[in-house]
Amino acid sequence: MLETFTLSGKIQQFMKIFFPILVTQVAFYLISFFDTVMAGRYGSADLAGVGVGASLWAPVYTGLTGILLAVAPLVSQAMGARKEREVKRIVVQALYVSVLIIVVTLVLGLLFVNPILNQMELSGEARRVARVYLITLGFGIIPMFIFFVLRTLVDSLGKSNITMVLLLFSLPINVAFNYLFIFGKFGFPELGGVGAGVATAITYWLLCIAITGIVLKGELFQRLGILRRFYKPDFTRIKELVFLGAPIGLAIFSEVSIFSAVTLLLGAYGDVVIGAYQAAINFASFVYMLPLSAASALTITVGYEVGAKRVKDAVQYIWIGLLLCIAVSLFSGGLLYLQNERVAALYSNDPEVINLAAHFMILAIFFQLSDAVAAPTQGALRGFKDVNATFVLTISAYWVIGLPLGFYFERFTTLGPDGYWWGLIIGLAVGATLLLLRLVYLVKKSKEVVG
């Protein structure tokens, strides 16, 4: 990153970082999208199984990788403060943390996957698909977390175009492997929805090898000494990474896992309702890629300016991110309102699933508006290294307000499954408001300190 002196310069720099991150996030989403859609084309039980498996995996993945997001503010603030020598040490210690996370992930899978699936009212085939899908996905866990550390480093150094190119190349590869393993083409085994897990694991191995080669050979990374030597574990640095990253990871986990909790609670309604809910959530996740990408870009840009003690410049970046997200959210919400049935038809051939998913997508519009405020606000707060308050506010909004309200609406009113949607809508709106108030307070406090 470079210091900028005009608003137009900041917009250009923000977009230079934001756009490749957005393309990368969309590519990640499309991997999940094609997993879901191609499994759905194979059969409704495979759609439900992959949907449930992905729903269980998503909060674990996003929560644990959220810990590694601590790399972004640490690297960006180090670069802003002209402490470039710190970067190589941060990366090595983050890799040590990733090893610990890999072990935790495998233990969690062994302990909890079967008991959770056995509690759900799924067909026997859907339960089998979900279980084996998660097992095959597990073979890609090691490269998945190593790739995430190196990807966060690359983005934090303003080279997000590199990860964009990698993900764009990986997407057709993943789709091709899906085609081969789901439908059993060209002599490959016909695995149904389970084949999506095999394809994703292979794709992550290829991504990890590619980004490791780039970091080892790239000029900027060579100048910074990245991966030139492995330092012994520095428990002070590891503690800093964990203490900064854990609240980030827990906040993300609390947000993502609430949707998984709703999936479990909707299990009693059967495969059709779960399939429709997963389709609606999957598309909402696509729209969420923009505010999520803006959040990552704001962590980098705000962190860089805060490291250089230029709070006014950081505030300008915050406004750029927020206004962009709100504008796009309004546009996408209007488009989804008009085309919800066509979008729902992408996920299934079953008319009952399509009709219900189209209805759920209308409800999803409301919490997309809250996401447009909450996500970039969280990104900006991470740039300030303010993570503990964000975690508390997020937990309160989603688990103390949103889910209990949804449970009440579903059980004690005539809303049925819609009740959970309205609970989420209210919880997300409260969360966005509280996070924004926290950011306003923090900016004011930082100006007073710098001034």
Short mmCIF file of C-alpha atoms in Angstrom, two decimals:
data_model
loop_
_atom_site.label_atom_id
_atom_site.label_comp_id
_atom_site.label_asym_id
_atom_site.label_seq_id
_atom_site.Cartn_x
_atom_site.Cartn_y
_atom_site.Cartn_z
CA MET A 1 0.00 0.00 0.00
CA LEU A 2 0.96 3.62 -0.52
CA GLU A 3 0.00 6.81 1.30
CA THR A 4 -2.66 8.76 -0.62
CA PHE A 5 -3.48 12.45 -0.33
CA THR A 6 -6.84 12.85 -2.13
CA LEU A 7 -10.26 11.21 -1.91
CA SER A 8 -9.98 10.00 -5.52
CA GLY A 9 -6.60 8.47 -4.70
CA LYS A 10 -8.13 6.61 -1.77
CA ILE A 11 -11.04 5.37 -3.88
CA GLN A 12 -8.59 4.05 -6.48
CA GLN A 13 -6.42 2.34 -3.87
CA PHE A 14 -9.44 0.87 -2.07
CA MET A 15 -10.85 -0.52 -5.31
CA LYS A 16 -7.44 -1.89 -6.29
CA ILE A 17 -7.46 -3.96 -3.09
CA PHE A 18 -11.20 -4.58 -2.88
CA PHE A 19 -11.98 -5.79 -6.40
CA PRO A 20 -9.52 -8.73 -6.49
CA ILE A 21 -10.67 -9.75 -2.99
CA LEU A 22 -14.27 -9.64 -4.22
CA VAL A 23 -13.45 -11.81 -7.23
CA THR A 24 -11.61 -14.21 -4.91
CA GLN A 25 -14.57 -14.39 -2.50
CA VAL A 26 -17.01 -14.91 -5.36
CA ALA A 27 -14.80 -17.71 -6.69
CA PHE A 28 -14.84 -19.32 -3.22
CA TYR A 29 -18.60 -18.96 -3.14
CA LEU A 30 -18.96 -20.42 -6.63
CA ILE A 31 -17.06 -23.51 -5.53
CA SER A 32 -19.73 -24.04 -2.85
CA PHE A 33 -22.47 -22.98 -5.29
CA PHE A 34 -21.47 -25.54 -7.91
CA ASP A 35 -21.10 -28.19 -5.19
CA THR A 36 -24.70 -27.52 -4.15
CA VAL A 37 -26.19 -27.13 -7.63
CA MET A 38 -24.42 -30.14 -9.16
CA ALA A 39 -25.31 -32.31 -6.16
CA GLY A 40 -28.92 -31.11 -6.50
CA ARG A 41 -28.94 -32.16 -10.15
CA TYR A 42 -27.90 -35.64 -9.06
CA GLY A 43 -30.75 -35.98 -6.54
CA SER A 44 -32.75 -34.25 -3.79
CA ALA A 45 -31.16 -36.39 -1.05
CA ASP A 46 -27.72 -35.38 -2.34
CA LEU A 47 -28.76 -31.70 -2.31
CA ALA A 48 -29.93 -32.01 1.30
CA GLY A 49 -26.83 -34.00 2.31
CA VAL A 50 -24.31 -31.61 0.75
CA GLY A 51 -26.33 -28.65 2.06
CA VAL A 52 -26.29 -29.97 5.62
CA GLY A 53 -22.62 -30.97 5.38
CA ALA A 54 -21.66 -27.55 4.06
CA SER A 55 -23.80 -25.92 6.73
CA LEU A 56 -21.96 -27.82 9.48
CA TRP A 57 -18.55 -27.14 7.93
CA ALA A 58 -19.06 -23.42 7.23
CA PRO A 59 -19.09 -22.15 10.85
CA VAL A 60 -16.11 -24.33 11.79
CA TYR A 61 -14.10 -23.21 8.77
CA THR A 62 -14.96 -19.53 9.01
CA GLY A 63 -14.53 -19.45 12.78
CA LEU A 64 -11.13 -21.12 12.81
CA THR A 65 -9.81 -19.25 9.76
CA GLY A 66 -11.10 -16.10 11.46
CA ILE A 67 -8.34 -16.61 14.01
CA LEU A 68 -5.83 -16.44 11.16
CA LEU A 69 -7.38 -13.15 9.98
CA ALA A 70 -5.26 -11.58 12.73
CA VAL A 71 -2.46 -11.74 10.14
CA ALA A 72 -4.15 -8.92 8.19
CA PRO A 73 -4.15 -6.11 10.82
CA LEU A 74 -0.73 -7.19 12.14
CA VAL A 75 0.88 -7.11 8.69
CA SER A 76 -0.89 -3.95 7.50
CA GLN A 77 -0.07 -2.02 10.69
CA ALA A 78 3.55 -3.22 10.55
CA MET A 79 3.83 -2.00 6.95
CA GLY A 80 2.15 1.31 7.81
CA ALA A 81 4.57 1.83 10.72
CA ARG A 82 7.57 0.97 8.45
CA LYS A 83 8.38 -2.20 10.43
CA GLU A 84 8.77 -4.49 7.42
CA ARG A 85 11.12 -6.90 9.19
CA GLU A 86 8.26 -7.98 11.46
CA VAL A 87 6.22 -9.42 8.56
CA LYS A 88 8.26 -12.59 7.98
CA ARG A 89 8.08 -13.48 11.67
CA ILE A 90 4.32 -12.89 11.78
CA VAL A 91 3.81 -15.29 8.87
CA VAL A 92 5.86 -18.13 10.38
CA GLN A 93 4.10 -17.85 13.74
CA ALA A 94 0.73 -17.81 11.94
CA LEU A 95 1.68 -21.07 10.23
CA TYR A 96 2.36 -22.59 13.66
CA VAL A 97 -1.09 -21.44 14.74
CA SER A 98 -2.57 -23.00 11.59
CA VAL A 99 -1.08 -26.38 12.54
CA LEU A 100 -2.84 -26.17 15.91
CA ILE A 101 -6.08 -25.24 14.15
CA ILE A 102 -5.80 -28.23 11.82
CA VAL A 103 -5.53 -30.57 14.84
CA VAL A 104 -8.52 -28.92 16.54
CA THR A 105 -10.60 -29.23 13.35
CA LEU A 106 -9.91 -32.94 12.99
CA VAL A 107 -10.72 -33.60 16.66
CA LEU A 108 -14.00 -31.67 16.42
CA GLY A 109 -14.97 -33.67 13.35
CA LEU A 110 -14.27 -37.00 15.02
CA LEU A 111 -16.25 -36.06 18.14
CA PHE A 112 -19.30 -34.25 16.84
CA VAL A 113 -20.19 -35.05 13.21
CA ASN A 114 -21.97 -38.36 13.80
CA PRO A 115 -23.91 -37.29 16.94
CA ILE A 116 -25.17 -34.12 15.20
CA LEU A 117 -26.23 -35.89 12.01
CA ASN A 118 -27.97 -38.62 13.99
CA GLN A 119 -30.14 -36.01 15.73
CA MET A 120 -31.44 -34.59 12.42
CA GLU A 121 -34.65 -35.77 10.77
CA LEU A 122 -32.94 -36.57 7.47
CA SER A 123 -33.49 -39.48 5.13
CA GLY A 124 -30.91 -42.23 5.51
CA GLU A 125 -29.34 -41.37 2.15
CA ALA A 126 -29.10 -37.64 2.92
CA ARG A 127 -27.44 -38.43 6.25
CA ARG A 128 -24.93 -40.74 4.54
CA VAL A 129 -24.09 -38.13 1.90
CA ALA A 130 -23.55 -35.44 4.56
CA ARG A 131 -21.27 -37.69 6.64
CA VAL A 132 -19.08 -38.94 3.78
CA TYR A 133 -18.99 -35.47 2.17
CA LEU A 134 -17.44 -34.09 5.37
CA ILE A 135 -14.97 -36.99 5.61
CA THR A 136 -13.72 -36.45 2.05
CA LEU A 137 -13.56 -32.70 2.61
CA GLY A 138 -11.33 -33.41 5.60
CA PHE A 139 -8.54 -34.61 3.31
CA GLY A 140 -8.18 -31.00 2.16
CA ILE A 141 -7.94 -29.42 5.61
CA ILE A 142 -4.13 -29.20 5.75
CA PRO A 143 -3.69 -27.26 2.47
CA MET A 144 -6.85 -25.27 3.22
CA PHE A 145 -5.46 -23.55 6.33
CA ILE A 146 -1.93 -23.12 4.98
CA PHE A 147 -3.40 -21.50 1.87
CA PHE A 148 -5.50 -19.18 4.06
CA VAL A 149 -2.44 -17.87 5.96
CA LEU A 150 -0.49 -17.17 2.77
CA ARG A 151 -3.52 -15.72 1.03
CA THR A 152 -4.14 -13.30 3.93
CA LEU A 153 -0.48 -12.25 3.79
CA VAL A 154 -0.63 -11.63 0.04
CA ASP A 155 -3.84 -9.58 0.35
CA SER A 156 -2.45 -7.57 3.27
CA LEU A 157 0.54 -6.54 1.18
CA GLY A 158 -1.79 -5.10 -1.45
CA LYS A 159 -1.26 -7.98 -3.90
CA SER A 160 -4.82 -9.33 -3.82
CA ASN A 161 -4.75 -9.67 -7.61
CA ILE A 162 -2.53 -12.75 -7.11
CA THR A 163 -5.13 -14.64 -5.08
CA MET A 164 -7.79 -13.50 -7.54
CA VAL A 165 -5.97 -15.15 -10.44
CA LEU A 166 -5.38 -18.34 -8.46
CA LEU A 167 -9.05 -18.68 -7.53
CA LEU A 168 -10.21 -17.92 -11.07
CA PHE A 169 -8.05 -20.77 -12.34
CA SER A 170 -9.18 -23.10 -9.56
CA LEU A 171 -12.92 -22.63 -10.20
CA PRO A 172 -13.16 -24.49 -13.54
CA ILE A 173 -10.83 -27.15 -12.12
CA ASN A 174 -13.21 -27.68 -9.19
CA VAL A 175 -16.24 -27.82 -11.50
CA ALA A 176 -14.48 -30.37 -13.72
CA PHE A 177 -13.67 -32.60 -10.74
CA ASN A 178 -17.28 -32.23 -9.54
CA TYR A 179 -18.49 -33.43 -12.93
CA LEU A 180 -16.12 -36.40 -12.88
CA PHE A 181 -16.75 -37.56 -9.31
CA ILE A 182 -20.45 -36.68 -8.83
CA PHE A 183 -21.69 -38.19 -12.09
CA GLY A 184 -18.93 -40.78 -12.63
CA LYS A 185 -17.77 -39.61 -16.04
CA PHE A 186 -14.77 -40.90 -18.04
CA GLY A 187 -14.24 -43.90 -15.82
CA PHE A 188 -14.23 -42.04 -12.50
CA PRO A 189 -16.35 -43.45 -9.64
CA GLU A 190 -19.95 -42.18 -9.46
CA LEU A 191 -20.07 -40.77 -5.91
CA GLY A 192 -23.09 -38.47 -6.09
CA GLY A 193 -22.97 -35.56 -3.64
CA VAL A 194 -19.92 -37.07 -1.93
CA GLY A 195 -17.94 -36.32 -5.11
CA ALA A 196 -18.24 -32.61 -4.33
CA GLY A 197 -16.14 -33.12 -1.19
CA VAL A 198 -13.49 -35.02 -3.16
CA ALA A 199 -13.33 -32.26 -5.77
CA THR A 200 -12.98 -29.50 -3.18
CA ALA A 201 -10.18 -31.33 -1.32
CA ILE A 202 -8.20 -31.78 -4.54
CA THR A 203 -8.70 -28.12 -5.45
CA TYR A 204 -7.31 -26.94 -2.11
CA TRP A 205 -4.17 -29.03 -2.54
CA LEU A 206 -3.58 -27.40 -5.92
CA LEU A 207 -4.20 -23.90 -4.49
CA CYS A 208 -1.79 -24.48 -1.61
CA ILE A 209 0.99 -25.67 -3.92
CA ALA A 210 0.47 -22.70 -6.26
CA ILE A 211 0.48 -19.95 -3.62
CA THR A 212 3.49 -21.46 -1.84
CA GLY A 213 5.42 -21.34 -5.11
CA ILE A 214 4.42 -17.70 -5.67
CA VAL A 215 5.50 -16.64 -2.18
CA LEU A 216 8.84 -18.42 -2.59
CA LYS A 217 9.55 -16.88 -6.01
CA GLY A 218 7.83 -13.45 -5.90
CA GLU A 219 10.10 -10.37 -5.77
CA LEU A 220 8.22 -8.57 -2.97
CA PHE A 221 8.06 -11.70 -0.83
CA GLN A 222 11.77 -12.38 -1.37
CA ARG A 223 12.59 -8.81 -0.32
CA LEU A 224 10.57 -9.26 2.87
CA GLY A 225 12.21 -12.62 3.51
CA ILE A 226 8.93 -14.56 3.59
CA LEU A 227 9.45 -18.33 4.10
CA ARG A 228 13.22 -17.93 3.69
CA ARG A 229 13.72 -19.49 7.09
CA PHE A 230 11.53 -21.00 9.76
CA TYR A 231 11.89 -19.39 13.15
CA LYS A 232 11.27 -21.39 16.28
CA PRO A 233 7.89 -20.85 17.92
CA ASP A 234 7.68 -17.41 19.51
CA PHE A 235 5.02 -17.83 22.16
CA THR A 236 4.72 -14.07 22.69
CA ARG A 237 3.89 -13.60 19.01
CA ILE A 238 1.66 -16.68 18.97
CA LYS A 239 -0.19 -15.33 22.00
CA GLU A 240 -0.68 -12.00 20.20
CA LEU A 241 -2.03 -13.79 17.12
CA VAL A 242 -4.40 -15.94 19.15
CA PHE A 243 -5.60 -13.16 21.46
CA LEU A 244 -6.25 -10.90 18.47
CA GLY A 245 -7.57 -13.63 16.20
CA ALA A 246 -9.74 -15.61 18.64
CA PRO A 247 -12.35 -12.84 19.12
CA ILE A 248 -12.39 -12.34 15.33
CA GLY A 249 -12.89 -16.05 14.79
CA LEU A 250 -15.51 -16.36 17.52
CA ALA A 251 -17.42 -13.35 16.17
CA ILE A 252 -17.45 -14.85 12.68
CA PHE A 253 -18.34 -18.26 14.10
CA SER A 254 -21.27 -16.82 16.04
CA GLU A 255 -22.57 -15.15 12.90
CA VAL A 256 -22.18 -18.11 10.55
CA SER A 257 -23.15 -20.82 13.04
CA ILE A 258 -26.52 -19.22 13.70
CA PHE A 259 -27.52 -20.20 10.16
CA SER A 260 -26.30 -23.74 10.82
CA ALA A 261 -28.29 -23.80 14.07
CA VAL A 262 -31.40 -22.87 12.13
CA THR A 263 -30.67 -25.71 9.69
CA LEU A 264 -30.62 -28.14 12.62
CA LEU A 265 -33.82 -26.70 14.09
CA LEU A 266 -35.56 -26.95 10.70
CA GLY A 267 -34.58 -30.63 10.48
CA ALA A 268 -38.00 -31.70 11.71
CA TYR A 269 -39.60 -30.22 8.58
CA GLY A 270 -37.81 -32.68 6.27
CA ASP A 271 -35.68 -32.57 3.12
CA VAL A 272 -37.81 -30.10 1.13
CA VAL A 273 -37.71 -27.31 3.72
CA ILE A 274 -34.02 -27.89 4.45
CA GLY A 275 -33.20 -27.92 0.74
CA ALA A 276 -35.15 -24.69 0.16
CA TYR A 277 -33.56 -23.02 3.18
CA GLN A 278 -30.07 -24.07 2.04
CA ALA A 279 -30.74 -22.74 -1.46
CA ALA A 280 -31.86 -19.35 -0.10
CA ILE A 281 -28.93 -19.13 2.33
CA ASN A 282 -26.50 -20.18 -0.39
CA PHE A 283 -27.63 -17.32 -2.64
CA ALA A 284 -27.66 -14.86 0.26
CA SER A 285 -24.07 -15.91 0.90
CA PHE A 286 -23.26 -14.94 -2.68
CA VAL A 287 -24.59 -11.42 -2.14
CA TYR A 288 -22.69 -11.31 1.18
CA MET A 289 -19.42 -11.67 -0.72
CA LEU A 290 -19.40 -7.95 -1.48
CA PRO A 291 -19.66 -6.62 2.10
CA LEU A 292 -17.32 -9.41 3.22
CA SER A 293 -14.75 -8.33 0.62
CA ALA A 294 -15.18 -4.70 1.64
CA ALA A 295 -14.55 -5.76 5.24
CA SER A 296 -11.24 -7.39 4.26
CA ALA A 297 -10.22 -4.34 2.23
CA LEU A 298 -11.11 -2.05 5.14
CA THR A 299 -9.06 -4.13 7.59
CA ILE A 300 -6.04 -3.64 5.32
CA THR A 301 -6.55 0.05 4.45
CA VAL A 302 -7.70 1.17 7.91
CA GLY A 303 -4.96 -0.88 9.57
CA TYR A 304 -2.32 0.72 7.33
CA GLU A 305 -3.52 4.26 8.12
CA VAL A 306 -3.92 3.57 11.85
CA GLY A 307 -0.39 2.12 11.92
CA ALA A 308 0.82 5.38 10.37
CA LYS A 309 -1.36 7.36 12.87
CA ARG A 310 -3.50 8.93 10.12
CA VAL A 311 -6.98 8.47 11.61
CA LYS A 312 -8.67 10.99 9.29
CA ASP A 313 -7.48 9.01 6.28
CA ALA A 314 -8.80 5.82 7.90
CA VAL A 315 -12.23 7.44 8.30
CA GLN A 316 -12.32 8.28 4.59
CA TYR A 317 -11.71 4.64 3.74
CA ILE A 318 -14.53 3.64 6.12
CA TRP A 319 -17.00 5.91 4.32
CA ILE A 320 -15.92 4.54 0.93
CA GLY A 321 -16.52 0.95 2.09
CA LEU A 322 -19.85 1.61 3.79
CA LEU A 323 -21.42 3.61 0.95
CA LEU A 324 -20.33 1.05 -1.63
CA CYS A 325 -21.89 -1.82 0.34
CA ILE A 326 -25.18 -0.04 1.02
CA ALA A 327 -25.61 1.01 -2.62
CA VAL A 328 -24.96 -2.47 -4.00
CA SER A 329 -27.18 -4.08 -1.35
CA LEU A 330 -30.14 -1.91 -2.36
CA PHE A 331 -29.60 -2.76 -6.02
CA SER A 332 -29.19 -6.51 -5.47
CA GLY A 333 -32.21 -6.60 -3.14
CA GLY A 334 -34.41 -5.04 -5.81
CA LEU A 335 -33.11 -7.45 -8.41
CA LEU A 336 -33.73 -10.48 -6.18
CA TYR A 337 -37.27 -9.27 -5.46
CA LEU A 338 -38.02 -9.28 -9.19
CA GLN A 339 -36.18 -12.49 -10.12
CA ASN A 340 -36.48 -14.69 -7.01
CA GLU A 341 -38.22 -17.60 -8.77
CA ARG A 342 -35.60 -17.76 -11.53
CA VAL A 343 -32.81 -17.74 -8.99
CA ALA A 344 -34.49 -20.48 -6.94
CA ALA A 345 -34.84 -22.64 -10.07
CA LEU A 346 -31.04 -22.76 -10.35
CA TYR A 347 -30.88 -24.91 -7.23
CA SER A 348 -33.38 -27.66 -7.88
CA ASN A 349 -35.73 -29.34 -10.36
CA ASP A 350 -38.31 -29.97 -7.63
CA PRO A 351 -41.22 -27.46 -7.95
CA GLU A 352 -41.92 -27.64 -4.20
CA VAL A 353 -38.31 -26.76 -3.34
CA ILE A 354 -38.26 -23.95 -5.95
CA ASN A 355 -41.45 -22.29 -4.64
CA LEU A 356 -40.35 -22.38 -1.01
CA ALA A 357 -36.80 -21.23 -1.80
CA ALA A 358 -38.19 -18.30 -3.82
CA HIS A 359 -40.26 -17.27 -0.79
CA PHE A 360 -37.27 -17.54 1.56
CA MET A 361 -35.17 -15.40 -0.81
CA ILE A 362 -37.59 -12.49 -0.41
CA LEU A 363 -37.07 -12.64 3.35
CA ALA A 364 -33.30 -12.81 2.85
CA ILE A 365 -33.37 -9.34 1.26
CA PHE A 366 -34.00 -7.74 4.64
CA PHE A 367 -30.95 -9.08 6.41
CA GLN A 368 -28.78 -8.37 3.37
CA LEU A 369 -29.31 -4.69 4.15
CA SER A 370 -28.00 -5.21 7.69
CA ASP A 371 -25.02 -7.15 6.35
CA ALA A 372 -24.16 -4.16 4.17
CA VAL A 373 -23.53 -2.16 7.35
CA ALA A 374 -22.32 -4.82 9.79
CA ALA A 375 -19.63 -6.50 7.66
CA PRO A 376 -17.64 -3.41 6.59
CA THR A 377 -17.98 -2.02 10.12
CA GLN A 378 -16.43 -5.20 11.53
CA GLY A 379 -13.62 -4.96 8.98
CA ALA A 380 -12.86 -1.38 10.02
CA LEU A 381 -12.88 -2.35 13.70
CA ARG A 382 -10.37 -5.11 12.97
CA GLY A 383 -8.17 -2.50 11.32
CA PHE A 384 -8.11 -0.72 14.70
CA LYS A 385 -7.35 -4.10 16.38
CA ASP A 386 -10.63 -3.65 18.26
CA VAL A 387 -11.92 -7.21 18.40
CA ASN A 388 -13.19 -7.99 21.91
CA ALA A 389 -16.10 -5.54 21.89
CA THR A 390 -17.03 -6.69 18.38
CA PHE A 391 -17.21 -10.27 19.60
CA VAL A 392 -19.47 -9.41 22.55
CA LEU A 393 -21.80 -7.29 20.39
CA THR A 394 -22.05 -9.96 17.71
CA ILE A 395 -22.79 -12.76 20.18
CA SER A 396 -25.46 -10.65 21.86
CA ALA A 397 -27.20 -9.67 18.65
CA TYR A 398 -27.30 -13.11 17.07
CA TRP A 399 -27.57 -15.57 19.95
CA VAL A 400 -29.24 -13.52 22.68
CA ILE A 401 -31.71 -11.70 20.41
CA GLY A 402 -31.93 -13.27 16.93
CA LEU A 403 -32.12 -17.03 17.56
CA PRO A 404 -34.39 -16.93 20.64
CA LEU A 405 -36.79 -14.64 18.78
CA GLY A 406 -36.76 -16.98 15.79
CA PHE A 407 -37.45 -19.96 18.03
CA TYR A 408 -40.35 -18.11 19.66
CA PHE A 409 -41.85 -17.06 16.31
CA GLU A 410 -41.56 -20.60 14.91
CA ARG A 411 -43.00 -22.40 17.95
CA PHE A 412 -45.59 -19.97 19.32
CA THR A 413 -46.92 -18.15 16.25
CA THR A 414 -48.31 -19.24 12.88
CA LEU A 415 -45.11 -18.22 11.04
CA GLY A 416 -43.62 -21.72 10.99
CA PRO A 417 -40.17 -21.81 9.29
CA ASP A 418 -40.54 -18.10 8.44
CA GLY A 419 -40.22 -17.37 12.16
CA TYR A 420 -36.51 -18.14 12.11
CA TRP A 421 -36.01 -15.75 9.20
CA TRP A 422 -37.70 -12.91 11.08
CA GLY A 423 -35.64 -13.65 14.18
CA LEU A 424 -32.46 -13.45 12.08
CA ILE A 425 -33.61 -10.23 10.44
CA ILE A 426 -34.13 -8.53 13.81
CA GLY A 427 -30.90 -9.92 15.28
CA LEU A 428 -28.79 -8.79 12.31
CA ALA A 429 -30.34 -5.30 12.38
CA VAL A 430 -29.53 -4.91 16.08
CA GLY A 431 -25.99 -6.20 15.51
CA ALA A 432 -25.33 -3.77 12.66
CA THR A 433 -26.54 -0.83 14.77
CA LEU A 434 -24.41 -1.74 17.80
CA LEU A 435 -21.28 -2.31 15.70
CA LEU A 436 -21.67 1.02 13.96
CA LEU A 437 -22.05 2.83 17.27
CA ARG A 438 -18.89 1.11 18.51
CA LEU A 439 -16.96 2.26 15.44
CA VAL A 440 -18.14 5.86 15.86
CA TYR A 441 -16.97 5.81 19.48
CA LEU A 442 -13.60 4.29 18.58
CA VAL A 443 -12.90 6.77 15.79
CA LYS A 444 -13.69 9.68 18.09
CA LYS A 445 -11.43 8.27 20.80
CA SER A 446 -8.58 7.64 18.33
CA LYS A 447 -8.77 11.20 17.01
CA GLU A 448 -8.44 12.53 20.55
CA VAL A 449 -5.35 10.35 21.20
CA VAL A 450 -3.64 11.31 17.93
CA GLY A 451 -4.64 14.94 18.26
#
